[in-house]
Short mmCIF file of C-alpha atoms in Angstrom, two decimals:
data_model
loop_
_atom_site.label_atom_id
_atom_site.label_comp_id
_atom_site.label_asym_id
_atom_site.label_seq_id
_atom_site.Cartn_x
_atom_site.Cartn_y
_atom_site.Cartn_z
CA UNK A 1 3.37 72.81 -80.77
CA UNK A 2 -0.10 72.15 -79.46
CA UNK A 3 -1.76 68.97 -80.62
CA UNK A 4 -4.95 70.04 -82.36
CA UNK A 5 -5.88 66.58 -83.68
CA UNK A 6 -8.18 65.96 -80.77
CA UNK A 7 -6.11 63.12 -79.41
CA UNK A 8 -5.23 63.42 -75.74
CA UNK A 9 -2.05 62.14 -74.26
CA UNK A 10 -2.69 58.98 -72.35
CA UNK A 11 -1.94 59.13 -68.69
CA UNK A 12 -1.89 56.17 -66.39
CA UNK A 13 -5.09 55.81 -64.39
CA UNK A 14 -4.91 56.98 -60.85
CA UNK A 15 -4.61 54.14 -58.39
CA UNK A 16 -8.04 53.57 -56.88
CA UNK A 17 -8.42 54.52 -53.26
CA UNK A 18 -8.88 51.57 -50.94
CA UNK A 19 -12.28 51.84 -49.32
CA UNK A 20 -14.47 49.41 -47.41
CA UNK A 21 -17.90 49.64 -45.83
CA UNK A 22 -18.42 48.21 -42.39
CA UNK A 23 -21.74 47.92 -40.59
CA UNK A 24 -22.15 47.63 -36.83
CA UNK A 25 -25.13 45.50 -35.81
CA UNK A 26 -26.47 44.35 -32.43
CA UNK A 27 -29.45 43.56 -30.25
CA UNK A 28 -30.55 46.76 -28.58
CA UNK A 29 -28.46 47.86 -25.53
CA UNK A 30 -25.44 45.74 -26.51
CA UNK A 31 -23.33 48.90 -26.75
CA UNK A 32 -23.29 49.23 -30.51
CA UNK A 33 -23.24 53.03 -30.63
CA UNK A 34 -20.70 53.11 -27.82
CA UNK A 35 -18.48 50.85 -29.82
CA UNK A 36 -18.88 53.14 -32.85
CA UNK A 37 -17.84 56.12 -30.70
CA UNK A 38 -14.81 54.26 -29.39
CA UNK A 39 -13.66 53.35 -32.94
CA UNK A 40 -14.16 56.88 -34.22
CA UNK A 41 -12.32 58.28 -31.18
CA UNK A 42 -9.29 55.97 -31.38
CA UNK A 43 -9.05 56.42 -35.14
CA UNK A 44 -8.84 60.18 -34.67
CA UNK A 45 -12.15 60.93 -36.34
CA UNK A 46 -13.62 62.61 -33.24
CA UNK A 47 -11.77 64.36 -30.41
CA UNK A 48 -14.03 63.17 -27.64
CA UNK A 49 -15.89 59.92 -27.13
CA UNK A 50 -19.59 60.67 -26.78
CA UNK A 51 -22.01 58.64 -24.72
CA UNK A 52 -25.61 57.58 -25.43
CA UNK A 53 -26.71 58.31 -21.88
CA UNK A 54 -25.19 61.81 -22.09
CA UNK A 55 -27.03 62.38 -25.38
CA UNK A 56 -23.86 63.49 -27.16
CA UNK A 57 -23.05 60.45 -29.32
CA UNK A 58 -21.52 61.55 -32.61
CA UNK A 59 -23.77 59.30 -34.71
CA UNK A 60 -27.03 59.91 -32.86
CA UNK A 61 -27.80 63.14 -34.69
CA UNK A 62 -31.60 63.25 -34.32
CA UNK A 63 -33.17 64.69 -31.23
CA UNK A 64 -35.53 61.79 -30.90
CA UNK A 65 -32.61 59.37 -30.87
CA UNK A 66 -30.82 61.33 -28.17
CA UNK A 67 -33.99 61.63 -26.12
CA UNK A 68 -34.75 57.90 -26.26
CA UNK A 69 -31.16 56.77 -26.12
CA UNK A 70 -31.49 54.42 -29.14
CA UNK A 71 -30.46 54.49 -32.81
CA UNK A 72 -33.41 54.85 -35.16
CA UNK A 73 -31.82 55.77 -38.47
CA UNK A 74 -28.65 54.30 -40.02
CA UNK A 75 -25.85 56.82 -39.97
CA UNK A 76 -22.30 56.76 -41.32
CA UNK A 77 -18.92 58.24 -40.69
CA UNK A 78 -15.69 57.91 -42.66
CA UNK A 79 -12.36 57.32 -40.94
CA UNK A 80 -8.87 56.10 -41.84
CA UNK A 81 -7.58 52.72 -40.91
CA UNK A 82 -4.12 51.83 -42.08
CA UNK A 83 -3.86 52.65 -45.80
CA UNK A 84 -7.60 52.59 -46.45
CA UNK A 85 -10.70 54.68 -45.81
CA UNK A 86 -13.57 53.07 -43.96
CA UNK A 87 -17.20 54.02 -44.00
CA UNK A 88 -18.63 52.97 -40.69
CA UNK A 89 -22.40 52.48 -40.60
CA UNK A 90 -24.21 52.46 -37.29
CA UNK A 91 -27.48 50.63 -37.68
CA UNK A 92 -30.59 50.55 -35.45
CA UNK A 93 -30.62 47.74 -32.89
CA UNK A 94 -34.20 47.92 -31.83
CA UNK A 95 -36.38 45.29 -33.57
CA UNK A 96 -38.96 47.98 -34.47
CA UNK A 97 -36.47 49.50 -36.89
CA UNK A 98 -35.16 46.30 -38.46
CA UNK A 99 -36.18 47.39 -41.97
CA UNK A 100 -33.92 50.40 -41.73
CA UNK A 101 -31.05 48.10 -40.56
CA UNK A 102 -31.59 45.55 -43.33
CA UNK A 103 -31.41 48.19 -46.06
CA UNK A 104 -27.80 48.82 -45.14
CA UNK A 105 -26.73 45.23 -45.53
CA UNK A 106 -26.71 45.44 -49.32
CA UNK A 107 -23.76 47.84 -49.33
CA UNK A 108 -21.58 46.25 -46.63
CA UNK A 109 -18.18 44.58 -47.17
CA UNK A 110 -17.90 43.45 -43.57
CA UNK A 111 -20.06 43.50 -40.44
CA UNK A 112 -19.25 43.84 -36.75
CA UNK A 113 -21.78 42.03 -34.67
CA UNK A 114 -21.78 43.34 -31.12
CA UNK A 115 -22.68 40.93 -28.29
CA UNK A 116 -23.66 42.07 -24.76
CA UNK A 117 -21.24 40.22 -22.50
CA UNK A 118 -23.72 40.37 -19.65
CA UNK A 119 -26.63 38.90 -21.66
CA UNK A 120 -24.88 36.78 -24.30
CA UNK A 121 -26.71 35.79 -27.49
CA UNK A 122 -30.24 37.27 -27.47
CA UNK A 123 -33.20 36.65 -29.71
CA UNK A 124 -32.56 39.49 -32.10
CA UNK A 125 -28.88 38.57 -32.24
CA UNK A 126 -29.86 35.32 -33.92
CA UNK A 127 -32.10 37.16 -36.34
CA UNK A 128 -29.18 39.44 -37.29
CA UNK A 129 -26.97 36.37 -37.75
CA UNK A 130 -29.41 34.83 -40.21
CA UNK A 131 -29.64 38.10 -42.15
CA UNK A 132 -25.84 38.28 -42.35
CA UNK A 133 -25.82 34.76 -43.68
CA UNK A 134 -28.51 35.57 -46.20
CA UNK A 135 -26.45 38.45 -47.59
CA UNK A 136 -23.17 36.48 -47.21
CA UNK A 137 -21.38 39.23 -45.32
CA UNK A 138 -18.17 38.37 -43.52
CA UNK A 139 -18.56 38.98 -39.81
CA UNK A 140 -16.32 39.99 -36.88
CA UNK A 141 -17.75 39.65 -33.41
CA UNK A 142 -17.04 42.03 -30.54
CA UNK A 143 -18.27 40.91 -27.14
CA UNK A 144 -18.80 44.15 -25.27
CA UNK A 145 -19.27 45.06 -21.57
CA UNK A 146 -16.70 42.60 -20.42
CA UNK A 147 -15.86 44.99 -17.57
CA UNK A 148 -19.10 44.13 -15.85
CA UNK A 149 -19.13 41.57 -13.07
CA UNK A 150 -20.16 38.04 -13.90
CA UNK A 151 -18.90 38.00 -17.49
CA UNK A 152 -16.74 35.06 -18.47
CA UNK A 153 -14.96 34.86 -21.83
CA UNK A 154 -14.85 31.09 -22.09
CA UNK A 155 -18.54 30.74 -21.26
CA UNK A 156 -19.48 33.45 -23.83
CA UNK A 157 -17.30 31.93 -26.55
CA UNK A 158 -18.92 28.56 -26.01
CA UNK A 159 -22.36 30.15 -26.34
CA UNK A 160 -21.37 31.85 -29.57
CA UNK A 161 -20.13 28.59 -30.94
CA UNK A 162 -23.29 26.72 -29.91
CA UNK A 163 -25.89 29.28 -30.96
CA UNK A 164 -24.27 31.06 -33.91
CA UNK A 165 -21.43 29.02 -35.45
CA UNK A 166 -18.80 26.54 -34.38
CA UNK A 167 -16.45 28.63 -36.50
CA UNK A 168 -16.52 31.54 -33.99
CA UNK A 169 -12.85 31.66 -32.92
CA UNK A 170 -11.18 33.66 -30.15
CA UNK A 171 -8.70 35.94 -31.91
CA UNK A 172 -7.48 37.50 -28.67
CA UNK A 173 -5.41 34.48 -27.74
CA UNK A 174 -1.87 33.77 -28.80
CA UNK A 175 -1.98 33.65 -32.65
CA UNK A 176 0.91 31.19 -33.06
CA UNK A 177 -0.41 28.76 -30.42
CA UNK A 178 -1.22 25.24 -31.53
CA UNK A 179 -4.76 25.50 -30.15
CA UNK A 180 -5.46 28.66 -32.21
CA UNK A 181 -4.04 27.24 -35.42
CA UNK A 182 -5.94 23.95 -34.97
CA UNK A 183 -9.16 25.86 -34.43
CA UNK A 184 -8.63 27.80 -37.70
CA UNK A 185 -7.68 24.66 -39.60
CA UNK A 186 -10.77 22.78 -38.43
CA UNK A 187 -12.98 25.33 -40.19
CA UNK A 188 -11.94 24.26 -43.69
CA UNK A 189 -11.13 20.80 -45.02
CA UNK A 190 -8.46 21.90 -47.47
CA UNK A 191 -6.70 24.12 -44.90
CA UNK A 192 -6.85 21.26 -42.33
CA UNK A 193 -5.35 18.79 -44.74
CA UNK A 194 -2.52 21.14 -45.67
CA UNK A 195 -1.95 22.03 -41.97
CA UNK A 196 -1.62 18.33 -41.06
CA UNK A 197 0.95 18.01 -43.88
CA UNK A 198 3.02 20.76 -42.28
CA UNK A 199 1.90 23.77 -44.34
CA UNK A 200 1.72 26.98 -42.25
CA UNK A 201 -1.51 28.91 -41.77
CA UNK A 202 -0.63 32.44 -42.93
CA UNK A 203 -2.44 35.75 -42.46
CA UNK A 204 -3.34 35.54 -46.14
CA UNK A 205 -5.13 32.21 -45.57
CA UNK A 206 -6.95 33.53 -42.54
CA UNK A 207 -8.10 36.64 -44.48
CA UNK A 208 -9.50 34.39 -47.22
CA UNK A 209 -11.31 32.23 -44.67
CA UNK A 210 -12.87 35.31 -43.12
CA UNK A 211 -13.95 36.64 -46.49
CA UNK A 212 -15.46 33.28 -47.36
CA UNK A 213 -17.35 33.18 -44.03
CA UNK A 214 -15.46 30.05 -43.02
CA UNK A 215 -14.34 31.65 -39.72
CA UNK A 216 -15.70 34.46 -37.57
CA UNK A 217 -13.05 36.25 -35.42
CA UNK A 218 -14.20 37.07 -31.88
CA UNK A 219 -12.84 39.90 -29.74
CA UNK A 220 -13.63 40.86 -26.13
CA UNK A 221 -13.57 44.19 -24.31
CA UNK A 222 -15.38 47.23 -23.11
CA UNK A 223 -16.28 49.99 -25.54
CA UNK A 224 -17.14 52.41 -22.80
CA UNK A 225 -13.76 52.01 -21.13
CA UNK A 226 -11.82 51.66 -24.45
CA UNK A 227 -10.67 48.16 -23.45
CA UNK A 228 -9.81 45.86 -26.31
CA UNK A 229 -10.66 48.38 -29.02
CA UNK A 230 -7.06 49.01 -30.10
CA UNK A 231 -6.44 45.22 -30.34
CA UNK A 232 -9.62 44.85 -32.45
CA UNK A 233 -8.74 47.68 -34.85
CA UNK A 234 -5.20 46.48 -35.37
CA UNK A 235 -6.33 42.98 -36.04
CA UNK A 236 -9.14 44.12 -38.31
CA UNK A 237 -6.70 46.20 -40.37
CA UNK A 238 -4.34 43.22 -40.66
#
């Protein structure tokens, strides 16, 4: 018999879909849009990796952007990573469009700060770093253009630690090495104390340190040549 009392049968609420918002930020010409293209290509969102200089980048949708080869407006694309959906936001890198970039920071869960491996930390990079600190956004760093001659990972990592934060840690090295674990432990007093007492540093602890902006994972590669992107995406998912 149909229930006409107006009461509806209670059903368990649907499990909420996992979803995070990631913004990609950089000084102009660091390869930010190229990295976005590489991520979307390797995640299966797009079938072909576009290029800024070919004027066919997926996220540079406006004719003026394609003509000038720069991002002017923030654009987004949704792709799957592991068991979650990710909204990737490509932001303008040119200082003239900083206001457009800053508006996106309010909705981000994480940020990817792209560094030009040939030029290192530039003036606008430090401005972006201060903004990310102001909005307390956890940050992953991707040092791009490592395929170009003259780039040196150790030199660049030292510059990141000196000019941005001593808590910038190379996450492309052996994760179980003593040097890596000590570098992570040194970023938090409680973790260091427990580590010295023999307590292991788990992925869960590392995730919490990233979320609390106690450590900033650094990755190195070439977005144009798809080098280091798989490693970055797998680690980011983990």
